[in-house]
Amino acid sequence: MRDMQGLYEMYRDQVYGFLFRLCHHRDLAEELTQETFLQAIRQWKHFRGEANVATWLCAIAKQLYYTELRKRKDIPAALLPTEETDDFSEALADKDMAMTAQKALHRLPEPYREVFTLRTFCDISHQQIGELFGKSDAWARVTYHRARMMLTEALKGDTEHE
């Protein structure tokens, strides 16, 4: 068994970043990060090492986040992933364009929004994303590519209508 304090120190920022990008709320991300590691301690004996530890922790974090969303129906839409970086960073420099990009990201259907968020905000590899979804890394690559295409088209359409 690994030292849990060492695991916490090694993966805390990655788990927190993952959760913050999902919920876009510091306090909730911090709370869920702590809960993720509590769950990991409880479930450690069941960890078989088939996925890497970061992927396993993010899977726990994702489930906790979704559980929290189901419990707290009062959570505003602002706590969902709302901004994009990567090729869209220039667009986000302008506040009006940033709002347009946020709206476009919100309109992406699942799993595209989540895959895009994981890859762009969390810098999680396609292989790890595939593991989180129980799919292949090729599936993650294609889904991410399609999400980027959908966002690009949405941004083109939204800016033409302004």
C-alpha positions as CSV (number, residue, x, y, z in Angstrom):
1,M,0.0,0.0,0.0
2,R,1.3,3.4,-0.9
3,D,1.6,6.2,1.6
4,M,-1.7,8.1,1.4
5,Q,-0.1,11.4,2.4
6,G,2.3,11.0,-0.5
7,L,-0.5,10.2,-2.9
8,Y,-2.4,13.3,-1.7
9,E,0.6,15.5,-2.1
10,M,1.3,14.0,-5.6
11,Y,-2.2,14.2,-7.0
12,R,-4.1,16.9,-5.0
13,D,-3.5,19.7,-7.5
14,Q,-4.5,17.5,-10.5
15,V,-7.7,16.3,-8.8
16,Y,-8.5,19.8,-7.6
17,G,-7.9,21.2,-11.1
18,F,-10.0,18.5,-12.7
19,L,-12.9,19.3,-10.3
20,F,-12.5,23.0,-10.6
21,R,-12.8,22.7,-14.4
22,L,-15.9,20.6,-14.0
23,C,-17.7,22.8,-11.5
24,H,-15.9,26.2,-11.9
25,H,-16.4,26.8,-8.1
26,R,-13.4,26.9,-5.8
27,D,-15.1,25.9,-2.6
28,L,-17.0,23.0,-4.2
29,A,-13.9,21.8,-5.9
30,E,-11.9,21.9,-2.7
31,E,-14.7,20.1,-0.8
32,L,-14.9,17.4,-3.5
33,T,-11.1,17.1,-3.6
34,Q,-11.0,16.2,0.1
35,E,-13.9,13.8,-0.4
36,T,-12.1,12.2,-3.3
37,F,-9.1,11.3,-1.2
38,L,-11.3,10.1,1.6
39,Q,-13.1,7.8,-0.8
40,A,-9.7,6.7,-2.2
41,I,-8.5,5.7,1.2
42,R,-11.7,3.7,1.8
43,Q,-11.5,2.0,-1.6
44,W,-7.7,1.6,-1.8
45,K,-7.9,-2.2,-1.2
46,H,-10.1,-2.4,-4.3
47,F,-7.7,-0.6,-6.6
48,R,-6.2,-3.2,-8.9
49,G,-3.8,-1.0,-10.7
50,E,-5.5,-1.5,-14.1
51,A,-5.6,2.3,-14.6
52,N,-3.1,4.8,-13.3
53,V,-3.7,6.4,-10.0
54,A,-4.5,9.8,-11.4
55,T,-7.1,8.3,-13.7
56,W,-8.6,6.4,-10.8
57,L,-8.7,9.4,-8.6
58,C,-10.4,11.5,-11.3
59,A,-13.0,8.8,-11.9
60,I,-13.8,9.0,-8.2
61,A,-13.9,12.8,-8.3
62,K,-16.2,12.7,-11.3
63,Q,-18.7,10.4,-9.6
64,L,-18.6,12.6,-6.5
65,Y,-19.3,15.7,-8.6
66,Y,-22.2,14.1,-10.3
67,T,-23.6,12.8,-7.0
68,E,-23.3,16.4,-5.7
69,L,-25.2,17.8,-8.7
70,R,-28.0,15.3,-8.2
71,K,-28.2,16.2,-4.5
72,R,-28.0,20.0,-5.0
73,K,-30.5,20.8,-7.7
74,D,-30.1,24.4,-6.7
75,I,-26.5,24.6,-8.2
76,P,-26.6,27.3,-10.8
77,A,-25.5,26.6,-14.4
78,A,-22.4,28.8,-13.6
79,L,-20.9,25.8,-11.8
80,L,-20.7,23.8,-14.9
81,P,-17.7,24.0,-17.2
82,T,-17.8,27.4,-18.7
83,E,-14.7,28.4,-20.5
84,E,-12.4,27.2,-23.1
85,T,-8.7,27.6,-23.7
86,D,-6.5,25.9,-26.3
87,D,-7.2,27.3,-29.7
88,F,-10.0,29.5,-28.3
89,S,-7.7,31.5,-25.9
90,E,-7.6,34.5,-28.2
91,A,-11.4,34.5,-28.3
92,L,-11.5,34.5,-24.6
93,A,-9.3,37.6,-24.3
94,D,-12.3,39.6,-25.3
95,K,-15.1,39.5,-22.7
96,D,-18.0,39.3,-25.2
97,M,-16.2,36.6,-27.1
98,A,-15.5,34.8,-23.8
99,M,-19.3,34.7,-23.0
100,T,-20.0,33.4,-26.5
101,A,-17.4,30.6,-26.0
102,Q,-18.9,29.8,-22.6
103,K,-22.4,29.5,-24.1
104,A,-21.1,27.3,-26.9
105,L,-19.3,25.0,-24.5
106,H,-22.5,24.7,-22.4
107,R,-24.4,23.7,-25.5
108,L,-22.1,20.8,-26.3
109,P,-23.8,17.5,-25.7
110,E,-22.2,14.8,-23.5
111,P,-19.7,13.1,-23.8
112,Y,-18.2,15.8,-26.0
113,R,-18.3,18.6,-23.3
114,E,-16.7,16.4,-20.7
115,V,-14.0,14.9,-23.0
116,F,-13.2,18.4,-24.2
117,T,-13.0,19.7,-20.6
118,L,-10.8,16.9,-19.4
119,R,-8.4,17.2,-22.3
120,T,-8.3,21.0,-22.5
121,F,-8.5,22.0,-18.8
122,C,-7.1,19.0,-17.0
123,D,-4.5,18.1,-19.6
124,I,-5.6,14.5,-19.2
125,S,-4.3,12.2,-22.0
126,H,-6.6,10.5,-24.5
127,Q,-5.6,7.2,-23.0
128,Q,-6.7,8.3,-19.5
129,I,-9.9,9.8,-20.9
130,G,-10.7,6.6,-22.6
131,E,-10.1,4.7,-19.3
132,L,-12.4,7.1,-17.5
133,F,-15.2,6.3,-19.9
134,G,-14.4,2.6,-20.3
135,K,-13.5,3.3,-24.0
136,S,-10.3,3.3,-26.1
137,D,-7.9,6.1,-26.5
138,A,-9.0,6.2,-30.2
139,W,-12.5,6.9,-29.0
140,A,-11.3,9.7,-26.8
141,R,-9.3,11.3,-29.7
142,V,-12.2,11.2,-32.0
143,T,-14.6,12.5,-29.4
144,Y,-12.3,15.4,-28.5
145,H,-11.7,16.2,-32.2
146,R,-15.5,16.3,-32.8
147,A,-16.0,18.5,-29.8
148,R,-13.4,20.9,-31.1
149,M,-15.2,21.0,-34.5
150,M,-18.6,21.6,-32.8
151,L,-17.2,24.4,-30.8
152,T,-15.5,26.0,-33.7
153,E,-18.7,25.8,-35.8
154,A,-20.7,27.2,-32.8
155,L,-18.3,30.1,-32.4
156,K,-18.4,30.9,-36.1
157,G,-22.2,30.8,-36.0
158,D,-22.5,32.9,-32.8
159,T,-20.2,35.6,-34.0
160,E,-21.9,35.9,-37.3
161,H,-25.2,36.6,-35.6
162,E,-23.9,39.4,-33.4
